Amino acid sequence: MTDVLRYSAFTTDPAGGNPAGVVLDATGLDDGEMLAIAAEVGYSETAFVLPHEDPDSYRVRYFSPEVEVPFCGHATVATAVALDRVGTLTFHTPAGPVAVDTDGRTATLTSVPTSSTPVSADDLDRALAALGWRHDELDPRYPAHWASGGARHLVLAARTRQRLADLDYDFAGLRDLLTAHDALTAHLVFQREQDVFDARDPFPVGGVVEDAATGAAALAFGGYLRTTGHVTGDRRLTIHQGDDMGRPSVLQVDVRHDGDRVRVTGAAVRL
């Protein structure tokens, strides 16, 4: 029987954060077996660790209950803590190599190069229809983009916190739009303060209504802010996610104005 560890990431409280499964030795498991394990665990992602010839490196794959994904931030944080090592590790993921600095309780991930491109008018209309949002409920300072930091996400900014809080969306409609653009979640944000955002991430592509913390989307959002001119110097952001689900999560995001990689930091605790 495969041993699956369970951690919650981007929190120090087991009642908060986003749960992830971690298989520290996935040697011998094929794709179907990994997917079946992830489906049985039922979390938004389970990470499967495989050996690498470099002793400070690992191969890592990520499965949601329905599909394999190229990268997952919260499961990476959970894996780094579960490995119980201190120092800099490299996770070789389907999205590319990700540097992970860990002290055994927290982890800082450095993304692959980020990218961000505008959403077409037609796709924005489809996204808003699926979410039940109006155009005038969007924050005009933040244009709709497809953004990536290892996995692709739809970035939309709400004008009010109430709009973000009232999330009731067309699961199939949003899933189909995201899938058509090889995206995983809709990263819905509200700017609470200058460097503080609230976020929610529907994840219908993986068969999950909502993520409580989405490190991959936080990395993509950091790159989005740089691309859209909101980062003119080095900037540290705090993203609060999961509050509306009753699983508060905190993600610290560091963005450099002169680089295309973003860092996200979070803690993890065993469940």
PDB file of C-alpha atoms in Angstrom:
ATOM      1  CA  MET A   1       0.000   0.000   0.000  1.00  0.00           C
ATOM      2  CA  THR A   2       1.304   3.468  -0.937  1.00  0.00           C
ATOM      3  CA  ASP A   3       1.989   5.719   2.044  1.00  0.00           C
ATOM      4  CA  VAL A   4       0.325   9.109   1.586  1.00  0.00           C
ATOM      5  CA  LEU A   5       1.240  11.898   3.979  1.00  0.00           C
ATOM      6  CA  ARG A   6      -1.234  14.715   4.478  1.00  0.00           C
ATOM      7  CA  TYR A   7      -0.183  18.332   5.043  1.00  0.00           C
ATOM      8  CA  SER A   8      -1.913  21.690   4.915  1.00  0.00           C
ATOM      9  CA  ALA A   9       0.075  24.423   3.198  1.00  0.00           C
ATOM     10  CA  PHE A  10       0.239  28.191   3.611  1.00  0.00           C
ATOM     11  CA  THR A  11      -0.780  27.916   7.245  1.00  0.00           C
ATOM     12  CA  THR A  12       0.555  26.917  10.647  1.00  0.00           C
ATOM     13  CA  ASP A  13      -2.909  25.796  11.779  1.00  0.00           C
ATOM     14  CA  PRO A  14      -4.230  22.395  10.639  1.00  0.00           C
ATOM     15  CA  ALA A  15      -7.684  23.962  10.428  1.00  0.00           C
ATOM     16  CA  GLY A  16      -6.456  26.433   7.805  1.00  0.00           C
ATOM     17  CA  GLY A  17      -4.535  26.326   4.557  1.00  0.00           C
ATOM     18  CA  ASN A  18      -4.923  24.055   1.552  1.00  0.00           C
ATOM     19  CA  PRO A  19      -4.530  20.315   2.195  1.00  0.00           C
ATOM     20  CA  ALA A  20      -2.215  18.301  -0.060  1.00  0.00           C
ATOM     21  CA  GLY A  21      -1.260  14.689  -0.265  1.00  0.00           C
ATOM     22  CA  VAL A  22       2.445  13.819  -0.468  1.00  0.00           C
ATOM     23  CA  VAL A  23       3.896  10.490  -1.604  1.00  0.00           C
ATOM     24  CA  LEU A  24       7.585  10.664  -0.739  1.00  0.00           C
ATOM     25  CA  ASP A  25       8.514   7.603  -2.799  1.00  0.00           C
ATOM     26  CA  ALA A  26       6.446   7.129  -5.950  1.00  0.00           C
ATOM     27  CA  THR A  27       8.908   4.706  -7.528  1.00  0.00           C
ATOM     28  CA  GLY A  28       7.051   2.080  -9.536  1.00  0.00           C
ATOM     29  CA  LEU A  29       3.741   3.958  -9.717  1.00  0.00           C
ATOM     30  CA  ASP A  30       2.371   4.552 -13.206  1.00  0.00           C
ATOM     31  CA  ASP A  31       0.199   7.479 -14.316  1.00  0.00           C
ATOM     32  CA  GLY A  32      -3.062   5.647 -13.712  1.00  0.00           C
ATOM     33  CA  GLU A  33      -2.040   4.612 -10.223  1.00  0.00           C
ATOM     34  CA  MET A  34      -0.987   8.156  -9.319  1.00  0.00           C
ATOM     35  CA  LEU A  35      -4.293   9.528 -10.594  1.00  0.00           C
ATOM     36  CA  ALA A  36      -6.233   6.880  -8.668  1.00  0.00           C
ATOM     37  CA  ILE A  37      -4.368   7.709  -5.448  1.00  0.00           C
ATOM     38  CA  ALA A  38      -4.998  11.441  -5.931  1.00  0.00           C
ATOM     39  CA  ALA A  39      -8.688  10.782  -6.522  1.00  0.00           C
ATOM     40  CA  GLU A  40      -8.911   8.636  -3.391  1.00  0.00           C
ATOM     41  CA  VAL A  41      -7.112  11.279  -1.286  1.00  0.00           C
ATOM     42  CA  GLY A  42      -9.547  13.853  -2.660  1.00  0.00           C
ATOM     43  CA  TYR A  43      -7.446  16.979  -2.139  1.00  0.00           C
ATOM     44  CA  SER A  44      -6.970  19.492  -4.939  1.00  0.00           C
ATOM     45  CA  GLU A  45      -3.504  18.015  -5.532  1.00  0.00           C
ATOM     46  CA  THR A  46      -1.288  15.180  -4.400  1.00  0.00           C
ATOM     47  CA  ALA A  47       2.465  15.368  -5.069  1.00  0.00           C
ATOM     48  CA  PHE A  48       4.434  12.284  -6.090  1.00  0.00           C
ATOM     49  CA  VAL A  49       8.182  12.376  -5.424  1.00  0.00           C
ATOM     50  CA  LEU A  50      10.663  10.403  -7.479  1.00  0.00           C
ATOM     51  CA  PRO A  51      14.439  10.144  -7.067  1.00  0.00           C
ATOM     52  CA  HIS A  52      16.945  12.219  -9.027  1.00  0.00           C
ATOM     53  CA  GLU A  53      20.643  11.643  -9.596  1.00  0.00           C
ATOM     54  CA  ASP A  54      21.459  14.884  -7.753  1.00  0.00           C
ATOM     55  CA  PRO A  55      21.052  14.308  -3.981  1.00  0.00           C
ATOM     56  CA  ASP A  56      19.605  17.820  -3.562  1.00  0.00           C
ATOM     57  CA  SER A  57      17.082  17.332  -6.352  1.00  0.00           C
ATOM     58  CA  TYR A  58      13.837  15.435  -6.788  1.00  0.00           C
ATOM     59  CA  ARG A  59      11.453  14.727  -9.616  1.00  0.00           C
ATOM     60  CA  VAL A  60       7.934  15.749  -8.617  1.00  0.00           C
ATOM     61  CA  ARG A  61       4.618  15.189 -10.360  1.00  0.00           C
ATOM     62  CA  TYR A  62       1.230  16.581  -9.329  1.00  0.00           C
ATOM     63  CA  PHE A  63      -2.207  15.040  -9.759  1.00  0.00           C
ATOM     64  CA  SER A  64      -5.615  16.477  -8.976  1.00  0.00           C
ATOM     65  CA  PRO A  65      -8.528  14.056  -8.574  1.00  0.00           C
ATOM     66  CA  GLU A  66      -9.149  14.263 -12.332  1.00  0.00           C
ATOM     67  CA  VAL A  67      -5.978  15.344 -14.191  1.00  0.00           C
ATOM     68  CA  GLU A  68      -2.222  15.718 -13.895  1.00  0.00           C
ATOM     69  CA  VAL A  69      -1.127  19.357 -13.609  1.00  0.00           C
ATOM     70  CA  PRO A  70       2.293  20.787 -14.571  1.00  0.00           C
ATOM     71  CA  PHE A  71       2.933  22.526 -11.275  1.00  0.00           C
ATOM     72  CA  CYS A  72       1.270  23.068  -7.899  1.00  0.00           C
ATOM     73  CA  GLY A  73       2.547  25.564  -5.350  1.00  0.00           C
ATOM     74  CA  HIS A  74       0.799  24.401  -2.198  1.00  0.00           C
ATOM     75  CA  ALA A  75       1.728  20.755  -2.787  1.00  0.00           C
ATOM     76  CA  THR A  76       5.329  21.865  -3.367  1.00  0.00           C
ATOM     77  CA  VAL A  77       5.388  23.652  -0.011  1.00  0.00           C
ATOM     78  CA  ALA A  78       3.864  20.580   1.620  1.00  0.00           C
ATOM     79  CA  THR A  79       6.425  18.299  -0.028  1.00  0.00           C
ATOM     80  CA  ALA A  80       9.367  20.478   0.996  1.00  0.00           C
ATOM     81  CA  VAL A  81       8.266  20.364   4.636  1.00  0.00           C
ATOM     82  CA  ALA A  82       7.456  16.654   4.474  1.00  0.00           C
ATOM     83  CA  LEU A  83      10.986  15.897   3.224  1.00  0.00           C
ATOM     84  CA  ASP A  84      12.272  17.284   6.553  1.00  0.00           C
ATOM     85  CA  ARG A  85      15.380  18.818   5.021  1.00  0.00           C
ATOM     86  CA  VAL A  86      17.011  22.225   5.442  1.00  0.00           C
ATOM     87  CA  GLY A  87      18.610  24.182   2.633  1.00  0.00           C
ATOM     88  CA  THR A  88      18.056  24.663  -1.092  1.00  0.00           C
ATOM     89  CA  LEU A  89      16.484  21.859  -3.092  1.00  0.00           C
ATOM     90  CA  THR A  90      15.509  21.618  -6.737  1.00  0.00           C
ATOM     91  CA  PHE A  91      12.196  20.088  -7.747  1.00  0.00           C
ATOM     92  CA  HIS A  92      12.183  18.973 -11.386  1.00  0.00           C
ATOM     93  CA  THR A  93       8.521  19.405 -12.317  1.00  0.00           C
ATOM     94  CA  PRO A  94       6.704  19.052 -15.654  1.00  0.00           C
ATOM     95  CA  ALA A  95       6.773  22.882 -15.819  1.00  0.00           C
ATOM     96  CA  GLY A  96      10.548  23.009 -15.323  1.00  0.00           C
ATOM     97  CA  PRO A  97      13.013  23.153 -12.422  1.00  0.00           C
ATOM     98  CA  VAL A  98      11.801  24.990  -9.302  1.00  0.00           C
ATOM     99  CA  ALA A  99      14.242  26.084  -6.587  1.00  0.00           C
ATOM    100  CA  VAL A 100      12.904  25.448  -3.079  1.00  0.00           C
ATOM    101  CA  ASP A 101      14.488  26.974   0.030  1.00  0.00           C
ATOM    102  CA  THR A 102      13.247  25.331   3.205  1.00  0.00           C
ATOM    103  CA  ASP A 103      13.948  25.453   6.934  1.00  0.00           C
ATOM    104  CA  GLY A 104      11.847  22.353   7.594  1.00  0.00           C
ATOM    105  CA  ARG A 105       8.727  24.328   8.543  1.00  0.00           C
ATOM    106  CA  THR A 106       8.351  26.824   5.714  1.00  0.00           C
ATOM    107  CA  ALA A 107       9.368  26.871   2.063  1.00  0.00           C
ATOM    108  CA  THR A 108      10.111  29.569  -0.500  1.00  0.00           C
ATOM    109  CA  LEU A 109       9.570  28.603  -4.126  1.00  0.00           C
ATOM    110  CA  THR A 110      11.195  30.391  -7.051  1.00  0.00           C
ATOM    111  CA  SER A 111       9.081  30.096 -10.171  1.00  0.00           C
ATOM    112  CA  VAL A 112      10.030  29.248 -13.698  1.00  0.00           C
ATOM    113  CA  PRO A 113       9.899  32.388 -15.917  1.00  0.00           C
ATOM    114  CA  THR A 114       6.500  34.038 -15.671  1.00  0.00           C
ATOM    115  CA  SER A 115       4.373  35.336 -18.538  1.00  0.00           C
ATOM    116  CA  SER A 116       1.126  37.251 -18.905  1.00  0.00           C
ATOM    117  CA  THR A 117      -1.059  38.159 -21.906  1.00  0.00           C
ATOM    118  CA  PRO A 118      -4.407  39.973 -22.233  1.00  0.00           C
ATOM    119  CA  VAL A 119      -7.677  38.064 -22.399  1.00  0.00           C
ATOM    120  CA  SER A 120      -9.703  38.609 -25.571  1.00  0.00           C
ATOM    121  CA  ALA A 121     -13.041  40.405 -25.361  1.00  0.00           C
ATOM    122  CA  ASP A 122     -14.920  37.224 -26.270  1.00  0.00           C
ATOM    123  CA  ASP A 123     -13.140  35.147 -23.633  1.00  0.00           C
ATOM    124  CA  LEU A 124     -13.723  37.835 -21.015  1.00  0.00           C
ATOM    125  CA  ASP A 125     -17.430  37.763 -21.837  1.00  0.00           C
ATOM    126  CA  ARG A 126     -17.419  33.965 -21.438  1.00  0.00           C
ATOM    127  CA  ALA A 127     -15.569  34.193 -18.119  1.00  0.00           C
ATOM    128  CA  LEU A 128     -17.926  36.790 -16.702  1.00  0.00           C
ATOM    129  CA  ALA A 129     -20.968  34.812 -17.845  1.00  0.00           C
ATOM    130  CA  ALA A 130     -19.641  31.691 -16.131  1.00  0.00           C
ATOM    131  CA  LEU A 131     -18.934  33.605 -12.921  1.00  0.00           C
ATOM    132  CA  GLY A 132     -22.159  35.628 -13.019  1.00  0.00           C
ATOM    133  CA  TRP A 133     -20.182  38.883 -12.884  1.00  0.00           C
ATOM    134  CA  ARG A 134     -20.832  42.116 -14.753  1.00  0.00           C
ATOM    135  CA  HIS A 135     -18.167  44.162 -16.554  1.00  0.00           C
ATOM    136  CA  ASP A 136     -18.706  47.078 -14.155  1.00  0.00           C
ATOM    137  CA  GLU A 137     -17.870  44.787 -11.221  1.00  0.00           C
ATOM    138  CA  LEU A 138     -14.268  44.476 -12.428  1.00  0.00           C
ATOM    139  CA  ASP A 139     -11.511  46.718 -11.066  1.00  0.00           C
ATOM    140  CA  PRO A 140     -10.465  48.814 -14.101  1.00  0.00           C
ATOM    141  CA  ARG A 141      -6.890  49.147 -12.770  1.00  0.00           C
ATOM    142  CA  TYR A 142      -6.258  45.455 -13.375  1.00  0.00           C
ATOM    143  CA  PRO A 143      -6.953  44.169 -16.909  1.00  0.00           C
ATOM    144  CA  ALA A 144      -7.984  40.557 -17.424  1.00  0.00           C
ATOM    145  CA  HIS A 145      -4.992  38.381 -18.341  1.00  0.00           C
ATOM    146  CA  TRP A 146      -3.889  34.811 -18.833  1.00  0.00           C
ATOM    147  CA  ALA A 147      -0.877  34.525 -16.525  1.00  0.00           C
ATOM    148  CA  SER A 148       1.585  31.732 -15.857  1.00  0.00           C
ATOM    149  CA  GLY A 149       4.304  30.946 -13.352  1.00  0.00           C
ATOM    150  CA  GLY A 150       4.534  27.244 -14.115  1.00  0.00           C
ATOM    151  CA  ALA A 151       0.803  26.770 -14.694  1.00  0.00           C
ATOM    152  CA  ARG A 152      -1.664  29.038 -16.473  1.00  0.00           C
ATOM    153  CA  HIS A 153      -4.413  30.977 -14.690  1.00  0.00           C
ATOM    154  CA  LEU A 154      -7.126  33.466 -15.595  1.00  0.00           C
ATOM    155  CA  VAL A 155      -6.580  36.669 -13.578  1.00  0.00           C
ATOM    156  CA  LEU A 156      -9.615  38.824 -12.845  1.00  0.00           C
ATOM    157  CA  ALA A 157      -9.823  41.616 -10.262  1.00  0.00           C
ATOM    158  CA  ALA A 158     -13.074  42.457  -8.480  1.00  0.00           C
ATOM    159  CA  ARG A 159     -13.984  46.053  -7.721  1.00  0.00           C
ATOM    160  CA  THR A 160     -15.395  45.161  -4.283  1.00  0.00           C
ATOM    161  CA  ARG A 161     -14.729  42.564  -1.603  1.00  0.00           C
ATOM    162  CA  GLN A 162     -18.415  41.648  -1.625  1.00  0.00           C
ATOM    163  CA  ARG A 163     -18.212  40.665  -5.284  1.00  0.00           C
ATOM    164  CA  LEU A 164     -15.335  38.332  -4.440  1.00  0.00           C
ATOM    165  CA  ALA A 165     -17.166  36.914  -1.422  1.00  0.00           C
ATOM    166  CA  ASP A 166     -20.282  36.058  -3.429  1.00  0.00           C
ATOM    167  CA  LEU A 167     -18.878  33.216  -5.556  1.00  0.00           C
ATOM    168  CA  ASP A 168     -21.427  30.957  -7.251  1.00  0.00           C
ATOM    169  CA  TYR A 169     -20.290  29.958 -10.704  1.00  0.00           C
ATOM    170  CA  ASP A 170     -21.120  27.757 -13.680  1.00  0.00           C
ATOM    171  CA  PHE A 171     -18.766  24.830 -13.032  1.00  0.00           C
ATOM    172  CA  ALA A 172     -18.905  23.338 -16.529  1.00  0.00           C
ATOM    173  CA  GLY A 173     -18.804  26.700 -18.295  1.00  0.00           C
ATOM    174  CA  LEU A 174     -15.724  27.914 -16.446  1.00  0.00           C
ATOM    175  CA  ARG A 175     -14.046  24.505 -16.758  1.00  0.00           C
ATOM    176  CA  ASP A 176     -14.511  24.514 -20.529  1.00  0.00           C
ATOM    177  CA  LEU A 177     -13.102  28.032 -20.908  1.00  0.00           C
ATOM    178  CA  LEU A 178     -10.063  27.288 -18.758  1.00  0.00           C
ATOM    179  CA  THR A 179      -9.433  23.970 -20.488  1.00  0.00           C
ATOM    180  CA  ALA A 180      -9.592  25.608 -23.917  1.00  0.00           C
ATOM    181  CA  HIS A 181      -6.750  27.897 -22.844  1.00  0.00           C
ATOM    182  CA  ASP A 182      -4.721  25.245 -21.032  1.00  0.00           C
ATOM    183  CA  ALA A 183      -5.398  27.049 -17.746  1.00  0.00           C
ATOM    184  CA  LEU A 184      -6.004  25.532 -14.314  1.00  0.00           C
ATOM    185  CA  THR A 185      -7.832  28.097 -12.181  1.00  0.00           C
ATOM    186  CA  ALA A 186      -9.472  31.470 -12.263  1.00  0.00           C
ATOM    187  CA  HIS A 187      -7.416  33.646  -9.907  1.00  0.00           C
ATOM    188  CA  LEU A 188      -9.979  36.136  -8.607  1.00  0.00           C
ATOM    189  CA  VAL A 189      -8.506  38.962  -6.546  1.00  0.00           C
ATOM    190  CA  PHE A 190      -9.461  42.079  -4.627  1.00  0.00           C
ATOM    191  CA  GLN A 191      -6.940  44.693  -3.510  1.00  0.00           C
ATOM    192  CA  ARG A 192      -7.477  45.178   0.210  1.00  0.00           C
ATOM    193  CA  GLU A 193      -4.520  47.512   0.777  1.00  0.00           C
ATOM    194  CA  GLN A 194      -1.508  48.688  -1.216  1.00  0.00           C
ATOM    195  CA  ASP A 195       0.356  45.377  -0.927  1.00  0.00           C
ATOM    196  CA  VAL A 196      -2.418  43.154   0.411  1.00  0.00           C
ATOM    197  CA  PHE A 197      -4.853  41.170  -1.728  1.00  0.00           C
ATOM    198  CA  ASP A 198      -7.692  38.744  -1.108  1.00  0.00           C
ATOM    199  CA  ALA A 199      -7.999  35.861  -3.565  1.00  0.00           C
ATOM    200  CA  ARG A 200     -10.256  32.975  -4.521  1.00  0.00           C
ATOM    201  CA  ASP A 201      -9.427  30.238  -7.028  1.00  0.00           C
ATOM    202  CA  PRO A 202     -12.118  28.088  -8.604  1.00  0.00           C
ATOM    203  CA  PHE A 203     -10.468  24.904  -9.934  1.00  0.00           C
ATOM    204  CA  PRO A 204     -13.125  23.066 -11.974  1.00  0.00           C
ATOM    205  CA  VAL A 205     -10.458  21.678 -14.335  1.00  0.00           C
ATOM    206  CA  GLY A 206      -9.252  19.439 -11.504  1.00  0.00           C
ATOM    207  CA  GLY A 207     -12.740  18.569 -10.338  1.00  0.00           C
ATOM    208  CA  VAL A 208     -12.438  20.911  -7.341  1.00  0.00           C
ATOM    209  CA  VAL A 209     -14.901  23.736  -6.681  1.00  0.00           C
ATOM    210  CA  GLU A 210     -12.302  25.978  -5.023  1.00  0.00           C
ATOM    211  CA  ASP A 211      -8.720  25.994  -3.756  1.00  0.00           C
ATOM    212  CA  ALA A 212      -8.003  27.342  -0.280  1.00  0.00           C
ATOM    213  CA  ALA A 213      -4.473  28.442  -1.278  1.00  0.00           C
ATOM    214  CA  THR A 214      -2.976  28.435  -4.765  1.00  0.00           C
ATOM    215  CA  GLY A 215       0.769  29.014  -4.802  1.00  0.00           C
ATOM    216  CA  ALA A 216       1.047  28.558  -8.559  1.00  0.00           C
ATOM    217  CA  ALA A 217      -1.580  31.269  -9.110  1.00  0.00           C
ATOM    218  CA  ALA A 218       0.203  33.579  -6.646  1.00  0.00           C
ATOM    219  CA  LEU A 219       3.407  33.196  -8.679  1.00  0.00           C
ATOM    220  CA  ALA A 220       1.497  33.889 -11.892  1.00  0.00           C
ATOM    221  CA  PHE A 221      -0.157  36.928 -10.297  1.00  0.00           C
ATOM    222  CA  GLY A 222       3.227  38.341  -9.332  1.00  0.00           C
ATOM    223  CA  GLY A 223       4.364  38.049 -12.936  1.00  0.00           C
ATOM    224  CA  TYR A 224       1.087  39.597 -14.088  1.00  0.00           C
ATOM    225  CA  LEU A 225       1.646  42.628 -11.857  1.00  0.00           C
ATOM    226  CA  ARG A 226       5.119  43.133 -13.299  1.00  0.00           C
ATOM    227  CA  THR A 227       3.887  42.760 -16.893  1.00  0.00           C
ATOM    228  CA  THR A 228       1.017  45.211 -16.373  1.00  0.00           C
ATOM    229  CA  GLY A 229       3.269  47.871 -14.826  1.00  0.00           C
ATOM    230  CA  HIS A 230       2.206  47.527 -11.201  1.00  0.00           C
ATOM    231  CA  VAL A 231       5.719  46.646 -10.054  1.00  0.00           C
ATOM    232  CA  THR A 232       8.261  49.415 -10.634  1.00  0.00           C
ATOM    233  CA  GLY A 233      10.573  48.315  -7.822  1.00  0.00           C
ATOM    234  CA  ASP A 234      10.946  45.183  -5.766  1.00  0.00           C
ATOM    235  CA  ARG A 235       7.616  44.463  -4.089  1.00  0.00           C
ATOM    236  CA  ARG A 236       6.390  42.070  -1.406  1.00  0.00           C
ATOM    237  CA  LEU A 237       2.716  41.156  -1.435  1.00  0.00           C
ATOM    238  CA  THR A 238       0.535  39.345   1.060  1.00  0.00           C
ATOM    239  CA  ILE A 239      -2.299  37.287  -0.401  1.00  0.00           C
ATOM    240  CA  HIS A 240      -5.100  36.081   1.863  1.00  0.00           C
ATOM    241  CA  GLN A 241      -6.979  33.119   0.445  1.00  0.00           C
ATOM    242  CA  GLY A 242      -9.369  30.555   1.862  1.00  0.00           C
ATOM    243  CA  ASP A 243     -11.095  32.965   4.253  1.00  0.00           C
ATOM    244  CA  ASP A 244     -14.442  32.551   2.488  1.00  0.00           C
ATOM    245  CA  MET A 245     -14.060  28.758   2.764  1.00  0.00           C
ATOM    246  CA  GLY A 246     -13.247  28.799   6.470  1.00  0.00           C
ATOM    247  CA  ARG A 247      -9.634  27.724   5.775  1.00  0.00           C
ATOM    248  CA  PRO A 248      -7.551  30.911   6.071  1.00  0.00           C
ATOM    249  CA  SER A 249      -4.273  30.855   4.165  1.00  0.00           C
ATOM    250  CA  VAL A 250      -1.440  33.387   3.867  1.00  0.00           C
ATOM    251  CA  LEU A 251       0.906  33.565   0.876  1.00  0.00           C
ATOM    252  CA  GLN A 252       3.886  35.924   0.775  1.00  0.00           C
ATOM    253  CA  VAL A 253       4.875  36.884  -2.777  1.00  0.00           C
ATOM    254  CA  ASP A 254       8.099  38.632  -3.786  1.00  0.00           C
ATOM    255  CA  VAL A 255       8.302  40.278  -7.202  1.00  0.00           C
ATOM    256  CA  ARG A 256      11.355  41.927  -8.738  1.00  0.00           C
ATOM    257  CA  HIS A 257      10.847  44.650 -11.319  1.00  0.00           C
ATOM    258  CA  ASP A 258      13.912  43.506 -13.291  1.00  0.00           C
ATOM    259  CA  GLY A 259      13.319  39.750 -13.377  1.00  0.00           C
ATOM    260  CA  ASP A 260      10.736  37.336 -14.740  1.00  0.00           C
ATOM    261  CA  ARG A 261      10.812  34.909 -11.814  1.00  0.00           C
ATOM    262  CA  VAL A 262       8.632  35.303  -8.720  1.00  0.00           C
ATOM    263  CA  ARG A 263       8.982  33.827  -5.226  1.00  0.00           C
ATOM    264  CA  VAL A 264       6.220  32.642  -2.915  1.00  0.00           C
ATOM    265  CA  THR A 265       6.676  31.672   0.734  1.00  0.00           C
ATOM    266  CA  GLY A 266       4.435  29.680   3.042  1.00  0.00           C
ATOM    267  CA  ALA A 267       4.388  27.315   5.985  1.00  0.00           C
ATOM    268  CA  ALA A 268       2.984  23.799   6.116  1.00  0.00           C
ATOM    269  CA  VAL A 269       1.704  21.643   8.958  1.00  0.00           C
ATOM    270  CA  ARG A 270       0.978  17.918   9.085  1.00  0.00           C
ATOM    271  CA  LEU A 271      -2.626  16.833   9.316  1.00  0.00           C
TER     272      LEU A 271
END
